[in-house]
One Martini backbone bead per residue (centre of mass of N, CA, C, O) as a GRO file, in nm:
protein
  357
    1UNK     BB    1   8.584  13.354  18.929
    2UNK     BB    2   8.373  13.212  19.115
    3UNK     BB    3   8.319  12.986  19.358
    4UNK     BB    4   8.066  12.848  19.236
    5UNK     BB    5   8.182  12.792  18.955
    6UNK     BB    6   8.428  12.622  19.043
    7UNK     BB    7   8.261  12.405  19.182
    8UNK     BB    8   8.095  12.312  18.940
    9UNK     BB    9   8.329  12.230  18.751
   10UNK     BB   10   8.463  12.028  18.944
   11UNK     BB   11   8.219  11.837  18.971
   12UNK     BB   12   8.196  11.767  18.671
   13UNK     BB   13   8.478  11.645  18.636
   14UNK     BB   14   8.450  11.418  18.840
   15UNK     BB   15   8.206  11.279  18.711
   16UNK     BB   16   8.333  11.228  18.434
   17UNK     BB   17   8.573  11.053  18.531
   18UNK     BB   18   8.403  10.837  18.667
   19UNK     BB   19   8.248  10.739  18.418
   20UNK     BB   20   8.493  10.665  18.242
   21UNK     BB   21   8.620  10.460  18.436
   22UNK     BB   22   8.386  10.260  18.458
   23UNK     BB   23   8.371  10.193  18.155
   24UNK     BB   24   8.657  10.081  18.124
   25UNK     BB   25   8.644   9.857  18.336
   26UNK     BB   26   8.393   9.713  18.219
   27UNK     BB   27   8.521   9.645  17.943
   28UNK     BB   28   8.742   9.464  18.051
   29UNK     BB   29   8.564   9.258  18.189
   30UNK     BB   30   8.396   9.182  17.939
   31UNK     BB   31   8.640   9.086  17.755
   32UNK     BB   32   8.726   8.840  17.950
   33UNK     BB   33   8.475   8.706  17.883
   34UNK     BB   34   8.320   8.449  17.754
   35UNK     BB   35   8.140   8.372  17.496
   36UNK     BB   36   7.811   8.315  17.409
   37UNK     BB   37   7.706   8.002  17.256
   38UNK     BB   38   7.553   7.796  17.057
   39UNK     BB   39   7.490   7.481  17.026
   40UNK     BB   40   7.620   7.214  16.819
   41UNK     BB   41   7.532   6.967  16.624
   42UNK     BB   42   7.740   6.640  16.596
   43UNK     BB   43   7.619   6.365  16.480
   44UNK     BB   44   7.749   6.369  16.183
   45UNK     BB   45   8.047   6.291  16.308
   46UNK     BB   46   7.954   6.010  16.369
   47UNK     BB   47   8.032   5.699  16.258
   48UNK     BB   48   7.783   5.538  16.382
   49UNK     BB   49   7.577   5.730  16.206
   50UNK     BB   50   7.707   5.662  15.893
   51UNK     BB   51   7.739   5.371  15.901
   52UNK     BB   52   7.656   5.103  15.744
   53UNK     BB   53   7.460   4.840  15.754
   54UNK     BB   54   7.540   4.505  15.851
   55UNK     BB   55   7.593   4.186  15.845
   56UNK     BB   56   7.669   3.899  15.967
   57UNK     BB   57   7.877   3.645  16.011
   58UNK     BB   58   7.889   3.331  15.920
   59UNK     BB   59   7.930   3.015  15.865
   60UNK     BB   60   8.003   2.726  15.751
   61UNK     BB   61   7.991   2.488  15.513
   62UNK     BB   62   7.737   2.237  15.567
   63UNK     BB   63   7.657   1.893  15.583
   64UNK     BB   64   7.397   1.640  15.663
   65UNK     BB   65   7.444   1.433  15.470
   66UNK     BB   66   7.486   1.050  15.422
   67UNK     BB   67   7.528   1.001  15.142
   68UNK     BB   68   7.649   0.854  14.904
   69UNK     BB   69   7.810   0.874  14.629
   70UNK     BB   70   7.790   1.142  14.400
   71UNK     BB   71   7.710   1.293  14.080
   72UNK     BB   72   7.807   1.627  13.979
   73UNK     BB   73   7.705   1.852  13.738
   74UNK     BB   74   7.879   2.149  13.617
   75UNK     BB   75   7.763   2.454  13.471
   76UNK     BB   76   7.968   2.711  13.301
   77UNK     BB   77   7.883   2.953  13.077
   78UNK     BB   78   8.153   3.155  13.113
   79UNK     BB   79   8.337   2.976  12.987
   80UNK     BB   80   8.586   2.916  12.794
   81UNK     BB   81   8.434   2.793  12.489
   82UNK     BB   82   8.160   2.810  12.565
   83UNK     BB   83   7.852   2.857  12.560
   84UNK     BB   84   7.839   3.200  12.601
   85UNK     BB   85   8.103   3.302  12.597
   86UNK     BB   86   8.402   3.521  12.551
   87UNK     BB   87   8.577   3.549  12.780
   88UNK     BB   88   8.851   3.670  12.876
   89UNK     BB   89   9.171   3.509  12.908
   90UNK     BB   90   9.423   3.395  13.141
   91UNK     BB   91   9.719   3.254  13.193
   92UNK     BB   92   9.790   3.052  13.484
   93UNK     BB   93  10.067   2.964  13.637
   94UNK     BB   94  10.098   2.616  13.788
   95UNK     BB   95  10.359   2.504  13.731
   96UNK     BB   96  10.279   2.255  13.487
   97UNK     BB   97   9.970   2.368  13.520
   98UNK     BB   98   9.764   2.538  13.346
   99UNK     BB   99   9.530   2.796  13.397
  100UNK     BB  100   9.211   2.949  13.393
  101UNK     BB  101   9.122   3.307  13.396
  102UNK     BB  102   8.954   3.559  13.465
  103UNK     BB  103   8.944   3.877  13.449
  104UNK     BB  104   8.974   3.951  13.795
  105UNK     BB  105   9.001   3.617  13.840
  106UNK     BB  106   9.214   3.382  13.974
  107UNK     BB  107   8.993   3.134  13.991
  108UNK     BB  108   8.792   3.155  13.792
  109UNK     BB  109   8.482   3.027  13.721
  110UNK     BB  110   8.490   2.811  13.957
  111UNK     BB  111   8.493   3.008  14.199
  112UNK     BB  112   8.175   3.074  14.205
  113UNK     BB  113   8.138   2.747  14.329
  114UNK     BB  114   8.337   2.653  14.555
  115UNK     BB  115   8.168   2.606  14.817
  116UNK     BB  116   7.994   2.380  14.694
  117UNK     BB  117   8.210   2.184  14.573
  118UNK     BB  118   8.371   2.147  14.834
  119UNK     BB  119   8.146   2.017  15.001
  120UNK     BB  120   8.104   1.772  14.819
  121UNK     BB  121   8.393   1.657  14.823
  122UNK     BB  122   8.427   1.640  15.139
  123UNK     BB  123   8.160   1.427  15.124
  124UNK     BB  124   8.231   1.217  14.868
  125UNK     BB  125   8.183   1.370  14.602
  126UNK     BB  126   8.136   1.418  14.257
  127UNK     BB  127   8.283   1.661  14.031
  128UNK     BB  128   8.168   1.784  13.713
  129UNK     BB  129   8.265   1.970  13.427
  130UNK     BB  130   8.076   2.189  13.201
  131UNK     BB  131   8.168   2.402  12.897
  132UNK     BB  132   8.043   2.270  12.650
  133UNK     BB  133   8.114   2.167  12.327
  134UNK     BB  134   8.438   2.193  12.408
  135UNK     BB  135   8.473   1.955  12.630
  136UNK     BB  136   8.426   1.661  12.457
  137UNK     BB  137   8.175   1.603  12.632
  138UNK     BB  138   7.860   1.543  12.652
  139UNK     BB  139   7.587   1.608  12.838
  140UNK     BB  140   7.421   1.348  12.804
  141UNK     BB  141   7.656   1.165  12.888
  142UNK     BB  142   7.693   1.286  13.176
  143UNK     BB  143   7.390   1.250  13.277
  144UNK     BB  144   7.370   0.933  13.258
  145UNK     BB  145   7.584   0.934  13.533
  146UNK     BB  146   7.407   1.124  13.706
  147UNK     BB  147   7.245   1.291  13.999
  148UNK     BB  148   7.330   1.594  13.928
  149UNK     BB  149   7.260   1.953  13.853
  150UNK     BB  150   7.443   2.258  13.750
  151UNK     BB  151   7.349   2.606  13.669
  152UNK     BB  152   7.459   2.957  13.599
  153UNK     BB  153   7.354   2.936  13.269
  154UNK     BB  154   7.085   2.862  13.087
  155UNK     BB  155   7.140   3.041  12.822
  156UNK     BB  156   7.410   2.858  12.743
  157UNK     BB  157   7.234   2.642  12.644
  158UNK     BB  158   7.163   2.435  12.428
  159UNK     BB  159   6.903   2.276  12.293
  160UNK     BB  160   7.012   1.993  12.350
  161UNK     BB  161   7.088   2.041  12.649
  162UNK     BB  162   6.810   2.135  12.751
  163UNK     BB  163   6.666   1.869  12.684
  164UNK     BB  164   6.841   1.694  12.869
  165UNK     BB  165   6.766   1.839  13.134
  166UNK     BB  166   6.465   1.792  13.121
  167UNK     BB  167   6.485   1.484  13.133
  168UNK     BB  168   6.637   1.478  13.402
  169UNK     BB  169   6.417   1.612  13.575
  170UNK     BB  170   6.184   1.416  13.504
  171UNK     BB  171   6.364   1.169  13.637
  172UNK     BB  172   6.476   1.319  13.922
  173UNK     BB  173   6.698   1.517  13.882
  174UNK     BB  174   6.884   1.716  14.058
  175UNK     BB  175   6.838   2.082  14.022
  176UNK     BB  176   7.037   2.379  13.976
  177UNK     BB  177   6.933   2.724  13.921
  178UNK     BB  178   7.098   3.022  13.819
  179UNK     BB  179   6.956   3.364  13.776
  180UNK     BB  180   7.029   3.655  13.658
  181UNK     BB  181   6.999   3.951  13.563
  182UNK     BB  182   6.880   3.915  13.216
  183UNK     BB  183   6.755   3.589  13.228
  184UNK     BB  184   6.440   3.555  13.198
  185UNK     BB  185   6.396   3.423  12.922
  186UNK     BB  186   6.576   3.172  12.960
  187UNK     BB  187   6.436   3.066  13.215
  188UNK     BB  188   6.153   3.033  13.096
  189UNK     BB  189   6.228   2.836  12.874
  190UNK     BB  190   6.344   2.624  13.071
  191UNK     BB  191   6.100   2.626  13.312
  192UNK     BB  192   5.809   2.588  13.185
  193UNK     BB  193   5.766   2.272  13.222
  194UNK     BB  194   5.774   2.348  13.560
  195UNK     BB  195   5.650   2.648  13.622
  196UNK     BB  196   5.897   2.832  13.563
  197UNK     BB  197   5.991   3.184  13.613
  198UNK     BB  198   6.087   3.503  13.489
  199UNK     BB  199   6.173   3.844  13.558
  200UNK     BB  200   6.220   4.149  13.478
  201UNK     BB  201   6.489   4.263  13.630
  202UNK     BB  202   6.545   4.405  13.958
  203UNK     BB  203   6.615   4.403  14.304
  204UNK     BB  204   6.557   4.660  14.553
  205UNK     BB  205   6.679   4.809  14.882
  206UNK     BB  206   6.683   5.090  15.107
  207UNK     BB  207   6.658   4.922  15.396
  208UNK     BB  208   6.705   4.602  15.327
  209UNK     BB  209   7.052   4.571  15.363
  210UNK     BB  210   7.414   4.527  15.271
  211UNK     BB  211   7.526   4.844  15.229
  212UNK     BB  212   7.330   4.792  14.970
  213UNK     BB  213   7.055   4.815  14.762
  214UNK     BB  214   7.145   4.546  14.597
  215UNK     BB  215   7.185   4.397  14.883
  216UNK     BB  216   6.956   4.194  14.957
  217UNK     BB  217   6.722   4.085  15.194
  218UNK     BB  218   6.625   3.749  15.264
  219UNK     BB  219   6.346   3.520  15.327
  220UNK     BB  220   6.165   3.280  15.432
  221UNK     BB  221   5.824   3.159  15.373
  222UNK     BB  222   5.907   2.872  15.491
  223UNK     BB  223   5.935   2.559  15.530
  224UNK     BB  224   6.236   2.367  15.428
  225UNK     BB  225   6.510   2.217  15.296
  226UNK     BB  226   6.649   2.490  15.188
  227UNK     BB  227   6.568   2.663  15.482
  228UNK     BB  228   6.710   2.523  15.699
  229UNK     BB  229   6.835   2.755  15.931
  230UNK     BB  230   6.717   3.006  15.784
  231UNK     BB  231   6.687   3.372  15.814
  232UNK     BB  232   6.924   3.513  15.628
  233UNK     BB  233   6.991   3.654  15.298
  234UNK     BB  234   7.237   3.746  15.052
  235UNK     BB  235   7.171   3.936  14.751
  236UNK     BB  236   7.371   4.052  14.464
  237UNK     BB  237   7.144   4.072  14.242
  238UNK     BB  238   6.818   4.020  14.203
  239UNK     BB  239   6.590   3.799  14.054
  240UNK     BB  240   6.276   3.743  13.974
  241UNK     BB  241   6.084   3.454  14.075
  242UNK     BB  242   5.863   3.173  13.975
  243UNK     BB  243   5.570   2.964  14.048
  244UNK     BB  244   5.265   2.835  13.957
  245UNK     BB  245   5.215   2.605  14.219
  246UNK     BB  246   5.355   2.821  14.426
  247UNK     BB  247   5.557   2.943  14.646
  248UNK     BB  248   5.815   3.087  14.756
  249UNK     BB  249   6.116   3.033  14.929
  250UNK     BB  250   6.227   3.324  14.867
  251UNK     BB  251   6.201   3.667  15.000
  252UNK     BB  252   6.143   3.981  15.018
  253UNK     BB  253   6.071   4.267  15.132
  254UNK     BB  254   5.827   4.518  15.119
  255UNK     BB  255   6.061   4.745  15.052
  256UNK     BB  256   6.096   4.648  14.785
  257UNK     BB  257   6.198   4.685  14.433
  258UNK     BB  258   6.130   4.711  14.091
  259UNK     BB  259   6.301   4.836  13.825
  260UNK     BB  260   6.062   4.842  13.602
  261UNK     BB  261   5.826   4.977  13.822
  262UNK     BB  262   5.881   5.068  14.137
  263UNK     BB  263   5.743   4.855  14.299
  264UNK     BB  264   5.635   4.761  14.603
  265UNK     BB  265   5.748   4.446  14.752
  266UNK     BB  266   5.731   4.105  14.758
  267UNK     BB  267   5.991   3.900  14.616
  268UNK     BB  268   6.071   3.633  14.445
  269UNK     BB  269   6.409   3.442  14.448
  270UNK     BB  270   6.297   3.143  14.516
  271UNK     BB  271   6.244   2.805  14.391
  272UNK     BB  272   6.036   2.497  14.385
  273UNK     BB  273   6.014   2.196  14.157
  274UNK     BB  274   6.081   1.942  14.300
  275UNK     BB  275   6.388   1.873  14.133
  276UNK     BB  276   6.371   2.196  14.110
  277UNK     BB  277   6.600   2.469  14.162
  278UNK     BB  278   6.563   2.835  14.198
  279UNK     BB  279   6.789   3.120  14.168
  280UNK     BB  280   6.810   3.486  14.133
  281UNK     BB  281   7.125   3.409  14.204
  282UNK     BB  282   7.496   3.354  14.212
  283UNK     BB  283   7.660   3.512  14.443
  284UNK     BB  284   7.614   3.323  14.701
  285UNK     BB  285   7.848   3.113  14.593
  286UNK     BB  286   8.065   3.295  14.666
  287UNK     BB  287   8.320   3.329  14.882
  288UNK     BB  288   8.255   3.637  14.977
  289UNK     BB  289   7.933   3.540  15.041
  290UNK     BB  290   7.914   3.271  15.214
  291UNK     BB  291   7.955   3.439  15.507
  292UNK     BB  292   7.685   3.579  15.483
  293UNK     BB  293   7.499   3.527  15.709
  294UNK     BB  294   7.309   3.236  15.572
  295UNK     BB  295   7.458   3.134  15.313
  296UNK     BB  296   7.599   2.874  15.412
  297UNK     BB  297   7.341   2.722  15.483
  298UNK     BB  298   7.220   2.725  15.200
  299UNK     BB  299   7.448   2.572  15.059
  300UNK     BB  300   7.423   2.317  15.228
  301UNK     BB  301   7.129   2.259  15.141
  302UNK     BB  302   7.187   2.233  14.841
  303UNK     BB  303   7.379   1.995  14.862
  304UNK     BB  304   7.172   1.803  14.989
  305UNK     BB  305   6.966   1.818  14.758
  306UNK     BB  306   7.154   1.695  14.530
  307UNK     BB  307   7.211   1.404  14.710
  308UNK     BB  308   6.901   1.360  14.741
  309UNK     BB  309   6.762   1.068  14.647
  310UNK     BB  310   6.684   0.929  14.369
  311UNK     BB  311   6.803   0.791  14.104
  312UNK     BB  312   6.803   0.867  13.788
  313UNK     BB  313   6.602   0.747  13.507
  314UNK     BB  314   6.815   0.795  13.233
  315UNK     BB  315   6.808   0.797  12.863
  316UNK     BB  316   6.978   0.895  12.544
  317UNK     BB  317   7.103   0.694  12.394
  318UNK     BB  318   7.261   0.657  12.127
  319UNK     BB  319   7.552   0.780  11.965
  320UNK     BB  320   7.693   0.954  11.727
  321UNK     BB  321   7.850   1.165  11.561
  322UNK     BB  322   7.922   1.407  11.796
  323UNK     BB  323   7.684   1.310  12.000
  324UNK     BB  324   7.438   1.230  11.808
  325UNK     BB  325   7.147   1.131  11.784
  326UNK     BB  326   6.959   0.960  11.593
  327UNK     BB  327   6.799   1.227  11.433
  328UNK     BB  328   6.926   1.455  11.561
  329UNK     BB  329   7.068   1.728  11.644
  330UNK     BB  330   7.311   1.959  11.555
  331UNK     BB  331   7.570   2.089  11.681
  332UNK     BB  332   7.757   2.342  11.697
  333UNK     BB  333   8.017   2.240  11.476
  334UNK     BB  334   7.914   1.995  11.371
  335UNK     BB  335   7.832   1.698  11.209
  336UNK     BB  336   7.671   1.553  10.953
  337UNK     BB  337   7.515   1.285  10.908
  338UNK     BB  338   7.494   1.047  10.702
  339UNK     BB  339   7.300   0.928  10.478
  340UNK     BB  340   7.093   0.698  10.395
  341UNK     BB  341   7.082   0.447  10.200
  342UNK     BB  342   6.958   0.395   9.870
  343UNK     BB  343   6.756   0.261   9.644
  344UNK     BB  344   6.731   0.293   9.306
  345UNK     BB  345   6.419   0.196   9.304
  346UNK     BB  346   6.308   0.327   9.595
  347UNK     BB  347   6.369   0.107   9.787
  348UNK     BB  348   6.428  -0.007  10.069
  349UNK     BB  349   6.658  -0.141  10.319
  350UNK     BB  350   6.774  -0.373  10.507
  351UNK     BB  351   7.045  -0.480  10.683
  352UNK     BB  352   7.064  -0.744  10.487
  353UNK     BB  353   6.970  -0.620  10.185
  354UNK     BB  354   6.675  -0.643  10.172
  355UNK     BB  355   6.400  -0.568  10.037
  356UNK     BB  356   6.137  -0.328  10.087
  357UNK     BB  357   5.807  -0.209  10.074
   0.00000   0.00000   0.00000
């Protein structure tokens, strides 16, 4: 091999080794560097971004009225043994006095109105409960000595009781009726003499709610005794209600929808017609909901409404056997009054026994 050829091969080998060495060193350097990756948005991992919005806790139920002692009759249609009842009950032993409680509710049916009744009692008023025809005392008899009436289930009132309440309202007796979804027909039958009616379905809102689309937020439509100091109320399952001769007292936001039509709009959920107030939901009276938003303020206003005003002048007349007015309807399970004696000749007789023409 000539000198020139050996020189050429040696130069080639040196260049080859240099190139391989540089590549190896560069690969090591590149392998040690951290890889560059695109940043990933992680907003969806933040709890404050996914936690549902809830309303603030309100204050205690307080009354402003200084009225002297009033008597308020409270009808709870779901009570065991009452008309419209049938809810299974469990005996809850409390010392020597057993109490009755609905399954799943250790406070019983009276617990559902406890914030209202407690406020009334604490302010010196008397609360009496009526559970239907099995209560022992008839509703007309109780209303004859009452100043106000509350029912959470107007559909559970018998025809005789509903007539008595109508007369009570006509006489100026302050009355609160709460009607949940599903009771539109019963509410309309009850409230039609006063221009009050219910609508089928329930209201829901995907935007303005208390952590659940069924827990709608409602606001006053204007000033009034029932809404004084109220900015926002939570109703958990509201039924739309209306009154023929005026606006609603409380209404939903425009974003709410009616279950039967899916139409968006503001729906009335509380109305007042003189001495009758109607709310399309009874849940706001429950202890767990009384502290939400301004529910407590609303309950206090309702209590003031019930004990404010003139005492109703109403009389249901004397009652016969079973608490039935003479000539009146017989309550379910009652006894039929004996027929008036007749004269064999066909002529009636007066109380003295003398025949009449």
